[in-house]
PDB file of C-alpha atoms and ligand atoms in Angstrom:
ATOM      1  CA  MET L   1      -9.224  25.040   3.387  1.00 53.00           C
ATOM      2  CA  LYS L   2     -10.835  27.207   0.765  1.00 61.00           C
ATOM      3  CA  GLN L   3      -8.900  30.443   1.114  1.00 77.00           C
ATOM      4  CA  ARG L   4      -5.923  31.555  -0.883  1.00 86.00           C
ATOM      5  CA  PHE L   5      -2.292  30.637  -0.203  1.00 90.00           C
ATOM      6  CA  GLU L   6       0.286  33.345  -0.972  1.00 93.00           C
ATOM      7  CA  PRO L   7       3.865  32.026  -0.955  1.00 94.00           C
ATOM      8  CA  ALA L   8       6.524  34.263   0.601  1.00 94.00           C
ATOM      9  CA  ILE L   9      10.131  33.985   1.779  1.00 93.00           C
ATOM     10  CA  ALA L  10      10.611  36.587   4.515  1.00 89.00           C
ATOM     11  CA  PRO L  11       8.609  35.935   7.693  1.00 87.00           C
ATOM     12  CA  PRO L  12       6.503  38.784   9.074  1.00 84.00           C
ATOM     13  CA  ALA L  13       7.844  40.906  11.911  1.00 84.00           C
ATOM     14  CA  GLU L  14       6.939  39.478  15.319  1.00 76.00           C
ATOM     15  CA  SER L  15       3.295  40.380  15.629  1.00 72.00           C
ATOM     16  CA  GLY L  16       2.327  37.781  18.180  1.00 79.00           C
ATOM     17  CA  GLU L  17      -0.416  36.510  15.914  1.00 87.00           C
ATOM     18  CA  PRO L  18      -0.936  32.760  15.714  1.00 91.00           C
ATOM     19  CA  ALA L  19       0.274  30.837  12.660  1.00 92.00           C
ATOM     20  CA  TYR L  20      -0.631  27.572  10.970  1.00 91.00           C
ATOM     21  CA  TRP L  21       2.033  24.925  11.513  1.00 93.00           C
ATOM     22  CA  PHE L  22       2.918  22.126   9.143  1.00 95.00           C
ATOM     23  CA  ALA L  23       4.854  20.062  11.665  1.00 95.00           C
ATOM     24  CA  PHE L  24       6.374  16.862  10.326  1.00 95.00           C
ATOM     25  CA  HIS L  25       7.921  13.863  11.959  1.00 94.00           C
ATOM     26  CA  LYS L  26       9.609  11.946   9.126  1.00 91.00           C
ATOM     27  CA  ALA L  27       6.870  11.858   6.459  1.00 90.00           C
ATOM     28  CA  GLU L  28       3.979  12.277   8.894  1.00 92.00           C
ATOM     29  CA  LEU L  29       2.082  15.507   9.498  1.00 92.00           C
ATOM     30  CA  LEU L  30       0.827  16.627  12.895  1.00 93.00           C
ATOM     31  CA  VAL L  31      -2.913  17.194  12.575  1.00 90.00           C
ATOM     32  CA  ALA L  32      -5.295  18.616  15.128  1.00 84.00           C
ATOM     33  CA  ASP L  33      -8.394  16.650  15.887  1.00 73.00           C
ATOM     34  CA  ALA L  34     -10.507  19.776  15.420  1.00 60.00           C
ATOM     35  CA  ALA L  35     -13.906  19.906  13.790  1.00 56.00           C
ATOM     36  CA  ASP L  36     -13.035  23.168  12.006  1.00 50.00           C
ATOM     37  CA  MET L  37     -10.791  23.022   8.952  1.00 53.00           C
ATOM     38  CA  PRO L  38      -7.894  23.216   8.400  1.00 53.00           C
ATOM     39  CA  ALA L  39      -6.952  20.600  10.943  1.00 82.00           C
ATOM     40  CA  LEU L  40      -3.546  22.139  11.595  1.00 87.00           C
ATOM     41  CA  PRO L  41      -2.008  23.363  14.845  1.00 88.00           C
ATOM     42  CA  HIS L  42      -2.739  27.086  15.064  1.00 87.00           C
ATOM     43  CA  CYS L  43      -0.515  28.834  17.598  1.00 89.00           C
ATOM     44  CA  ARG L  44       2.350  31.325  17.921  1.00 90.00           C
ATOM     45  CA  ASP L  45       4.974  28.664  18.448  1.00 90.00           C
ATOM     46  CA  LEU L  46       5.007  24.861  18.613  1.00 90.00           C
ATOM     47  CA  GLY L  47       6.553  25.246  22.083  1.00 90.00           C
ATOM     48  CA  GLU L  48       3.070  26.249  23.281  1.00 90.00           C
ATOM     49  CA  LEU L  49       2.005  22.681  22.528  1.00 89.00           C
ATOM     50  CA  GLY L  50       5.017  21.286  24.367  1.00 90.00           C
ATOM     51  CA  LEU L  51       6.755  20.329  21.110  1.00 91.00           C
ATOM     52  CA  ASN L  52      10.441  20.696  20.241  1.00 90.00           C
ATOM     53  CA  SER L  53      11.233  21.422  16.631  1.00 89.00           C
ATOM     54  CA  VAL L  54      14.487  21.224  14.694  1.00 89.00           C
ATOM     55  CA  ARG L  55      13.848  23.835  12.038  1.00 89.00           C
ATOM     56  CA  ARG L  56      11.241  26.437  11.228  1.00 91.00           C
ATOM     57  CA  ILE L  57      10.742  27.777   7.705  1.00 95.00           C
ATOM     58  CA  TYR L  58       8.267  30.433   6.705  1.00 95.00           C
ATOM     59  CA  LEU L  59       6.033  29.413   3.788  1.00 96.00           C
ATOM     60  CA  GLY L  60       3.744  32.392   3.228  1.00 95.00           C
ATOM     61  CA  THR L  61       0.192  33.165   4.261  1.00 92.00           C
ATOM     62  CA  TYR L  62      -3.003  31.200   4.090  1.00 89.00           C
ATOM     63  CA  GLY L  63      -6.141  33.313   4.292  1.00 86.00           C
ATOM     64  CA  GLY L  64      -3.865  36.125   5.500  1.00 87.00           C
ATOM     65  CA  ARG L  65      -2.414  34.029   8.351  1.00 89.00           C
ATOM     66  CA  PRO L  66       1.273  33.091   8.467  1.00 93.00           C
ATOM     67  CA  CYS L  67       2.240  29.454   7.750  1.00 94.00           C
ATOM     68  CA  TYR L  68       5.398  27.665   8.801  1.00 95.00           C
ATOM     69  CA  VAL L  69       6.825  24.231   8.219  1.00 96.00           C
ATOM     70  CA  SER L  70       8.738  22.634  11.030  1.00 95.00           C
ATOM     71  CA  GLU L  71      10.445  19.344  11.742  1.00 95.00           C
ATOM     72  CA  LEU L  72       9.601  17.770  15.085  1.00 93.00           C
ATOM     73  CA  ALA L  73      12.628  16.691  17.113  1.00 87.00           C
ATOM     74  CA  HIS L  74      10.786  13.585  18.286  1.00 83.00           C
ATOM     75  CA  ALA L  75       7.282  12.189  18.385  1.00 80.00           C
ATOM     76  CA  GLU L  76       7.221  10.437  21.741  1.00 79.00           C
ATOM     77  CA  THR L  77       4.677  12.761  23.280  1.00 84.00           C
ATOM     78  CA  LEU L  78       2.056  14.513  21.182  1.00 88.00           C
ATOM     79  CA  PRO L  79      -0.252  17.178  22.579  1.00 87.00           C
ATOM     80  CA  ALA L  80      -3.785  16.075  23.493  1.00 86.00           C
ATOM     81  CA  GLY L  81      -6.168  16.104  20.548  1.00 86.00           C
ATOM     82  CA  HIS L  82      -3.361  15.756  17.985  1.00 88.00           C
ATOM     83  CA  ALA L  83      -2.106  12.859  15.899  1.00 88.00           C
ATOM     84  CA  LEU L  84       0.477  12.147  13.184  1.00 90.00           C
ATOM     85  CA  GLN L  85      -0.953  11.325   9.775  1.00 89.00           C
ATOM     86  CA  GLY L  86       1.017   9.918   6.821  1.00 88.00           C
ATOM     87  CA  LEU L  87       1.599  12.402   4.010  1.00 86.00           C
ATOM     88  CA  ARG L  88      -0.060  10.093   1.504  1.00 83.00           C
ATOM     89  CA  ALA L  89      -3.240  10.026   3.616  1.00 81.00           C
ATOM     90  CA  VAL L  90      -3.201  13.851   3.848  1.00 83.00           C
ATOM     91  CA  LEU L  91      -2.708  14.139   0.062  1.00 82.00           C
ATOM     92  CA  GLY L  92      -5.660  11.821  -0.523  1.00 79.00           C
ATOM     93  CA  GLY L  93      -7.710  13.258   2.332  1.00 77.00           C
ATOM     94  CA  PRO L  94     -10.992  15.150   2.229  1.00 76.00           C
ATOM     95  CA  ASP L  95      -9.297  18.554   1.908  1.00 76.00           C
ATOM     96  CA  PRO L  96      -7.322  18.771  -1.394  1.00 78.00           C
ATOM     97  CA  ALA L  97      -6.025  22.291  -0.622  1.00 80.00           C
ATOM     98  CA  LEU L  98      -4.570  21.088   2.671  1.00 81.00           C
ATOM     99  CA  GLY L  99      -2.996  18.134   0.853  1.00 85.00           C
ATOM    100  CA  THR L 100      -1.382  20.375  -1.781  1.00 88.00           C
ATOM    101  CA  LEU L 101       0.001  22.748   0.859  1.00 91.00           C
ATOM    102  CA  ALA L 102       1.258  19.882   3.012  1.00 93.00           C
ATOM    103  CA  GLY L 103       3.070  18.485  -0.051  1.00 93.00           C
ATOM    104  CA  ARG L 104       4.686  21.866  -0.711  1.00 94.00           C
ATOM    105  CA  ALA L 105       5.653  22.262   2.948  1.00 95.00           C
ATOM    106  CA  PHE L 106       7.193  18.784   3.074  1.00 95.00           C
ATOM    107  CA  GLN L 107       9.309  19.378  -0.045  1.00 95.00           C
ATOM    108  CA  ILE L 108      10.665  22.671   1.300  1.00 96.00           C
ATOM    109  CA  MET L 109      11.465  21.100   4.676  1.00 95.00           C
ATOM    110  CA  GLU L 110      13.246  18.134   3.067  1.00 94.00           C
ATOM    111  CA  TRP L 111      15.229  20.382   0.757  1.00 96.00           C
ATOM    112  CA  ASP L 112      16.313  22.577   3.689  1.00 96.00           C
ATOM    113  CA  ARG L 113      17.333  19.507   5.711  1.00 94.00           C
ATOM    114  CA  ASN L 114      19.312  18.011   2.832  1.00 95.00           C
ATOM    115  CA  HIS L 115      21.201  21.203   1.908  1.00 96.00           C
ATOM    116  CA  GLN L 116      22.656  22.409   5.203  1.00 97.00           C
ATOM    117  CA  PHE L 117      26.135  22.047   3.688  1.00 98.00           C
ATOM    118  CA  CYS L 118      27.429  23.138   0.287  1.00 98.00           C
ATOM    119  CA  SER L 119      27.521  20.144  -2.049  1.00 96.00           C
ATOM    120  CA  ARG L 120      30.508  21.682  -3.847  1.00 97.00           C
ATOM    121  CA  CYS L 121      32.855  22.639  -0.983  1.00 98.00           C
ATOM    122  CA  GLY L 122      31.243  21.406   2.249  1.00 98.00           C
ATOM    123  CA  THR L 123      30.844  24.806   3.958  1.00 98.00           C
ATOM    124  CA  PRO L 124      27.629  25.298   6.017  1.00 98.00           C
ATOM    125  CA  THR L 125      25.073  27.103   3.820  1.00 98.00           C
ATOM    126  CA  ALA L 126      22.959  30.138   4.720  1.00 97.00           C
ATOM    127  CA  VAL L 127      19.355  30.974   3.906  1.00 94.00           C
ATOM    128  CA  ARG L 128      18.799  33.650   1.276  1.00 93.00           C
ATOM    129  CA  ARG L 129      16.292  36.312   2.195  1.00 89.00           C
ATOM    130  CA  ASP L 130      15.256  37.327  -1.323  1.00 91.00           C
ATOM    131  CA  GLU L 131      14.349  33.927  -2.808  1.00 94.00           C
ATOM    132  CA  ARG L 132      13.739  30.323  -1.761  1.00 96.00           C
ATOM    133  CA  ALA L 133      17.393  29.291  -1.831  1.00 97.00           C
ATOM    134  CA  ARG L 134      20.400  28.403   0.322  1.00 97.00           C
ATOM    135  CA  VAL L 135      23.757  29.874  -0.584  1.00 98.00           C
ATOM    136  CA  CYS L 136      27.306  28.867   0.297  1.00 98.00           C
ATOM    137  CA  PRO L 137      29.154  31.839   1.896  1.00 98.00           C
ATOM    138  CA  ALA L 138      32.527  30.452   0.692  1.00 98.00           C
ATOM    139  CA  CYS L 139      31.978  29.611  -2.985  1.00 98.00           C
ATOM    140  CA  ARG L 140      28.534  31.226  -3.586  1.00 97.00           C
ATOM    141  CA  TYR L 141      27.059  27.974  -4.908  1.00 97.00           C
ATOM    142  CA  THR L 142      23.286  28.296  -4.539  1.00 97.00           C
ATOM    143  CA  THR L 143      20.707  25.521  -4.238  1.00 97.00           C
ATOM    144  CA  TYR L 144      16.960  25.710  -4.835  1.00 96.00           C
ATOM    145  CA  PRO L 145      14.221  23.230  -3.879  1.00 94.00           C
ATOM    146  CA  PRO L 146      14.488  20.537  -6.572  1.00 91.00           C
ATOM    147  CA  VAL L 147      11.581  19.370  -8.726  1.00 91.00           C
ATOM    148  CA  SER L 148      12.020  16.516 -11.206  1.00 94.00           C
ATOM    149  CA  PRO L 149       9.742  16.695 -14.242  1.00 96.00           C
ATOM    150  CA  ALA L 150       8.179  13.406 -15.304  1.00 96.00           C
ATOM    151  CA  ILE L 151       5.732  12.611 -18.079  1.00 97.00           C
ATOM    152  CA  MET L 152       2.688  10.398 -18.305  1.00 97.00           C
ATOM    153  CA  ILE L 153       1.179   9.284 -21.596  1.00 98.00           C
ATOM    154  CA  LEU L 154      -2.201   7.741 -22.387  1.00 98.00           C
ATOM    155  CA  ILE L 155      -2.317   6.379 -25.950  1.00 98.00           C
ATOM    156  CA  VAL L 156      -5.681   6.164 -27.721  1.00 98.00           C
ATOM    157  CA  ARG L 157      -6.514   3.777 -30.594  1.00 97.00           C
ATOM    158  CA  GLY L 158     -10.140   3.947 -31.744  1.00 96.00           C
ATOM    159  CA  ARG L 159     -12.246   3.195 -28.619  1.00 96.00           C
ATOM    160  CA  GLU L 160      -9.248   1.718 -26.809  1.00 97.00           C
ATOM    161  CA  ILE L 161      -6.540   3.055 -24.476  1.00 98.00           C
ATOM    162  CA  LEU L 162      -3.105   1.581 -23.814  1.00 98.00           C
ATOM    163  CA  LEU L 163      -2.499   0.589 -20.189  1.00 98.00           C
ATOM    164  CA  ALA L 164       0.553  -1.082 -18.692  1.00 97.00           C
ATOM    165  CA  ARG L 165       1.418  -2.973 -15.517  1.00 97.00           C
ATOM    166  CA  LYS L 166       4.747  -2.224 -13.900  1.00 95.00           C
ATOM    167  CA  LYS L 167       6.719  -5.218 -12.693  1.00 94.00           C
ATOM    168  CA  GLU L 168       6.357  -4.336  -9.012  1.00 92.00           C
ATOM    169  CA  TRP L 169       2.580  -3.831  -9.185  1.00 91.00           C
ATOM    170  CA  LEU L 170      -0.005  -6.409  -8.181  1.00 90.00           C
ATOM    171  CA  GLN L 171      -1.464  -8.654 -10.871  1.00 91.00           C
ATOM    172  CA  GLY L 172      -4.364  -6.965 -12.628  1.00 92.00           C
ATOM    173  CA  ARG L 173      -3.392  -3.347 -11.747  1.00 94.00           C
ATOM    174  CA  PHE L 174      -2.769  -1.154 -14.824  1.00 96.00           C
ATOM    175  CA  SER L 175      -2.095   2.517 -15.525  1.00 96.00           C
ATOM    176  CA  ALA L 176      -0.790   4.928 -18.158  1.00 97.00           C
ATOM    177  CA  LEU L 177       2.912   4.874 -19.137  1.00 97.00           C
ATOM    178  CA  ALA L 178       5.224   7.229 -17.237  1.00 95.00           C
ATOM    179  CA  GLY L 179       8.885   8.169 -16.978  1.00 95.00           C
ATOM    180  CA  PHE L 180      11.335  10.890 -15.945  1.00 96.00           C
ATOM    181  CA  VAL L 181      12.549  13.639 -18.246  1.00 97.00           C
ATOM    182  CA  GLU L 182      16.266  13.293 -19.015  1.00 97.00           C
ATOM    183  CA  PRO L 183      18.673  16.263 -19.188  1.00 96.00           C
ATOM    184  CA  GLY L 184      18.444  18.020 -22.551  1.00 96.00           C
ATOM    185  CA  GLU L 185      15.095  16.555 -23.557  1.00 97.00           C
ATOM    186  CA  GLU L 186      12.010  18.434 -24.660  1.00 96.00           C
ATOM    187  CA  LEU L 187       8.850  16.959 -23.122  1.00 96.00           C
ATOM    188  CA  GLU L 188       7.794  15.687 -26.562  1.00 96.00           C
ATOM    189  CA  ASP L 189      11.109  13.775 -26.829  1.00 96.00           C
ATOM    190  CA  THR L 190      10.548  12.179 -23.423  1.00 97.00           C
ATOM    191  CA  VAL L 191       7.021  11.065 -24.296  1.00 98.00           C
ATOM    192  CA  ARG L 192       8.155   9.491 -27.594  1.00 97.00           C
ATOM    193  CA  ARG L 193      11.233   7.878 -26.025  1.00 97.00           C
ATOM    194  CA  GLU L 194       9.329   6.394 -23.077  1.00 97.00           C
ATOM    195  CA  THR L 195       6.621   5.059 -25.402  1.00 98.00           C
ATOM    196  CA  ARG L 196       9.222   3.400 -27.650  1.00 97.00           C
ATOM    197  CA  GLU L 197      11.290   2.036 -24.751  1.00 96.00           C
ATOM    198  CA  GLU L 198       8.431   0.706 -22.635  1.00 97.00           C
ATOM    199  CA  VAL L 199       6.011  -0.686 -25.232  1.00 98.00           C
ATOM    200  CA  GLY L 200       7.641  -0.309 -28.692  1.00 97.00           C
ATOM    201  CA  LEU L 201       4.964   1.997 -30.170  1.00 98.00           C
ATOM    202  CA  GLU L 202       5.026   5.199 -32.213  1.00 98.00           C
ATOM    203  CA  ILE L 203       2.513   7.950 -31.417  1.00 98.00           C
ATOM    204  CA  THR L 204       1.079  11.032 -33.100  1.00 97.00           C
ATOM    205  CA  ASN L 205      -1.090  14.024 -32.257  1.00 97.00           C
ATOM    206  CA  LEU L 206       0.343  14.622 -28.774  1.00 97.00           C
ATOM    207  CA  ARG L 207      -1.919  16.702 -26.493  1.00 97.00           C
ATOM    208  CA  TYR L 208      -1.293  18.155 -23.036  1.00 97.00           C
ATOM    209  CA  PHE L 209      -3.771  17.001 -20.384  1.00 97.00           C
ATOM    210  CA  GLY L 210      -2.622  18.523 -17.065  1.00 97.00           C
ATOM    211  CA  SER L 211      -0.074  18.304 -14.269  1.00 96.00           C
ATOM    212  CA  GLN L 212       0.263  17.159 -10.680  1.00 93.00           C
ATOM    213  CA  PRO L 213       3.007  17.962  -8.164  1.00 92.00           C
ATOM    214  CA  TRP L 214       4.061  15.110  -5.902  1.00 89.00           C
ATOM    215  CA  PRO L 215       6.140  15.597  -2.731  1.00 87.00           C
ATOM    216  CA  CYS L 216       8.110  12.407  -2.210  1.00 80.00           C
ATOM    217  CA  PRO L 217      10.158  12.035  -4.243  1.00 81.00           C
ATOM    218  CA  PRO L 218       9.676  15.657  -5.355  1.00 87.00           C
ATOM    219  CA  GLN L 219       8.416  15.552  -8.920  1.00 92.00           C
ATOM    220  CA  LEU L 220       6.029  17.293 -11.268  1.00 95.00           C
ATOM    221  CA  MET L 221       4.011  14.890 -13.386  1.00 96.00           C
ATOM    222  CA  LEU L 222       3.019  16.306 -16.790  1.00 97.00           C
ATOM    223  CA  ALA L 223       0.283  14.217 -18.381  1.00 98.00           C
ATOM    224  CA  PHE L 224      -0.391  13.869 -22.107  1.00 98.00           C
ATOM    225  CA  THR L 225      -2.680  11.963 -24.414  1.00 98.00           C
ATOM    226  CA  ALA L 226      -1.709  10.878 -27.944  1.00 98.00           C
ATOM    227  CA  ASP L 227      -3.043   8.779 -30.794  1.00 98.00           C
ATOM    228  CA  TYR L 228      -1.542   5.440 -31.728  1.00 98.00           C
ATOM    229  CA  ALA L 229       0.501   5.687 -34.962  1.00 98.00           C
ATOM    230  CA  SER L 230       2.258   2.343 -35.505  1.00 98.00           C
ATOM    231  CA  GLY L 231       3.964  -0.684 -33.950  1.00 97.00           C
ATOM    232  CA  GLU L 232       3.116  -3.862 -32.037  1.00 97.00           C
ATOM    233  CA  VAL L 233       2.650  -3.600 -28.269  1.00 98.00           C
ATOM    234  CA  THR L 234       5.905  -5.028 -26.892  1.00 97.00           C
ATOM    235  CA  PRO L 235       6.444  -4.614 -23.107  1.00 96.00           C
ATOM    236  CA  ASP L 236      10.127  -4.043 -22.346  1.00 95.00           C
ATOM    237  CA  GLY L 237      10.080  -6.781 -19.665  1.00 92.00           C
ATOM    238  CA  ILE L 238      12.268  -4.579 -17.419  1.00 93.00           C
ATOM    239  CA  GLU L 239       9.980  -1.859 -16.123  1.00 93.00           C
ATOM    240  CA  ILE L 240       6.784  -3.017 -17.825  1.00 96.00           C
ATOM    241  CA  ALA L 241       5.541  -6.561 -17.248  1.00 96.00           C
ATOM    242  CA  GLU L 242       2.351  -6.349 -19.325  1.00 96.00           C
ATOM    243  CA  ALA L 243       0.738  -3.821 -21.652  1.00 97.00           C
ATOM    244  CA  ALA L 244      -2.354  -3.929 -23.837  1.00 97.00           C
ATOM    245  CA  PHE L 245      -5.073  -1.844 -25.444  1.00 98.00           C
ATOM    246  CA  PHE L 246      -8.291  -1.969 -23.398  1.00 98.00           C
ATOM    247  CA  ASP L 247     -11.776  -1.058 -24.580  1.00 97.00           C
ATOM    248  CA  CYS L 248     -12.909   2.183 -22.866  1.00 96.00           C
ATOM    249  CA  GLU L 249     -15.778   0.282 -21.202  1.00 95.00           C
ATOM    250  CA  LYS L 250     -13.828  -2.861 -20.187  1.00 96.00           C
ATOM    251  CA  LEU L 251     -11.021  -1.553 -18.012  1.00 96.00           C
ATOM    252  CA  PRO L 252      -8.793  -3.440 -15.562  1.00 96.00           C
ATOM    253  CA  ASP L 253      -8.045  -2.396 -11.951  1.00 94.00           C
ATOM    254  CA  LEU L 254      -6.866   1.256 -12.037  1.00 94.00           C
ATOM    255  CA  PRO L 255      -4.882   3.559  -9.698  1.00 88.00           C
ATOM    256  CA  GLY L 256      -6.667   5.542  -6.954  1.00 83.00           C
ATOM    257  CA  GLY L 257      -8.683   8.708  -7.527  1.00 77.00           C
ATOM    258  CA  ILE L 258      -6.142  11.272  -6.305  1.00 81.00           C
ATOM    259  CA  SER L 259      -3.595  10.481  -9.014  1.00 88.00           C
ATOM    260  CA  ILE L 260      -3.516  12.376 -12.292  1.00 93.00           C
ATOM    261  CA  SER L 261      -3.311   9.007 -14.069  1.00 95.00           C
ATOM    262  CA  ARG L 262      -6.777   8.135 -12.806  1.00 95.00           C
ATOM    263  CA  ARG L 263      -8.169  11.586 -13.645  1.00 94.00           C
ATOM    264  CA  MET L 264      -6.803  11.306 -17.189  1.00 97.00           C
ATOM    265  CA  ILE L 265      -8.032   7.719 -17.713  1.00 97.00           C
ATOM    266  CA  ASP L 266     -11.510   8.651 -16.421  1.00 96.00           C
ATOM    267  CA  SER L 267     -11.685  11.761 -18.597  1.00 96.00           C
ATOM    268  CA  VAL L 268     -10.502  10.030 -21.787  1.00 97.00           C
ATOM    269  CA  THR L 269     -12.632   6.886 -21.405  1.00 97.00           C
ATOM    270  CA  ALA L 270     -15.758   8.951 -20.610  1.00 97.00           C
ATOM    271  CA  LYS L 271     -15.289  10.835 -23.897  1.00 97.00           C
ATOM    272  CA  LEU L 272     -14.579   7.662 -25.869  1.00 97.00           C
ATOM    273  CA  ALA L 273     -17.638   5.924 -24.394  1.00 95.00           C
ATOM    274  CA  ARG L 274     -19.913   8.660 -25.726  1.00 95.00           C
ATOM    275  CA  GLY L 275     -18.209   8.672 -29.110  1.00 92.00           C
ATOM    276  CA  ALA L 276     -16.360  11.966 -28.572  1.00 91.00           C
ATOM    277  CA  LYS L 277     -12.733  12.670 -29.425  1.00 89.00           C
ATOM    278  CA  PRO L 278     -10.604  12.725 -26.238  1.00 88.00           C
TER     279      PRO L 278
HETATM  280 ZN1   ZN J 301      30.595  26.077  -1.349  1.00 81.18          ZN
END
């Protein structure tokens, strides 16, 4: 997928033209076994493939063609030449644009499924036509697809970076620190709080690195680098089992390539290794 995606709310008038379908069963995407990309069903309606779907939400256009997300009623029989693929595999697959769009489609589908009734008064909600929202006809309470901001922080000290192992991770696997933004916090507050809570350090010279949306649970990871200021590395023992500064050329086992943590660690250590400031 190399063309442009244009998000939109209102579906086009019935034109009879085929659409791309992001059809999910639980957290698995229906992919066509086609040699041409994108490997998505491309038809007027999923019924043409003998599939029953529970909901159908318009997403916008990709390369000028309409895109929908749909939830499959069941997955007992799939059309010939099609298979279900886990969302994580699609996100880490050979086509990053398809992965990003599949993540967006999944979040919108899940939000729609989870907000059929007003969370304030219990009345069935209705779709709004002017924005991506569902509104309660009784009390007017409106819900939007949720995104939880989270931060990631890579602390630099000389030629070293601070990496931590979460309790539930395998021995030897390390990554940057991360945590969710709490209500009322500025991102800078979250970064400083998480650093203090998880490893007992103070930081300075905070710099934005980049961001990565993630579909399940729906979050937006905002990644930063900072310089070490003071303190002894003290893992909290609750979330963090181990933490240490590692030389930029002697790193432990790291997360996979699709994560922003890996991109940030690779970028920072490459700069440190050639004596540049990250
Ligand atoms: Zn209501």
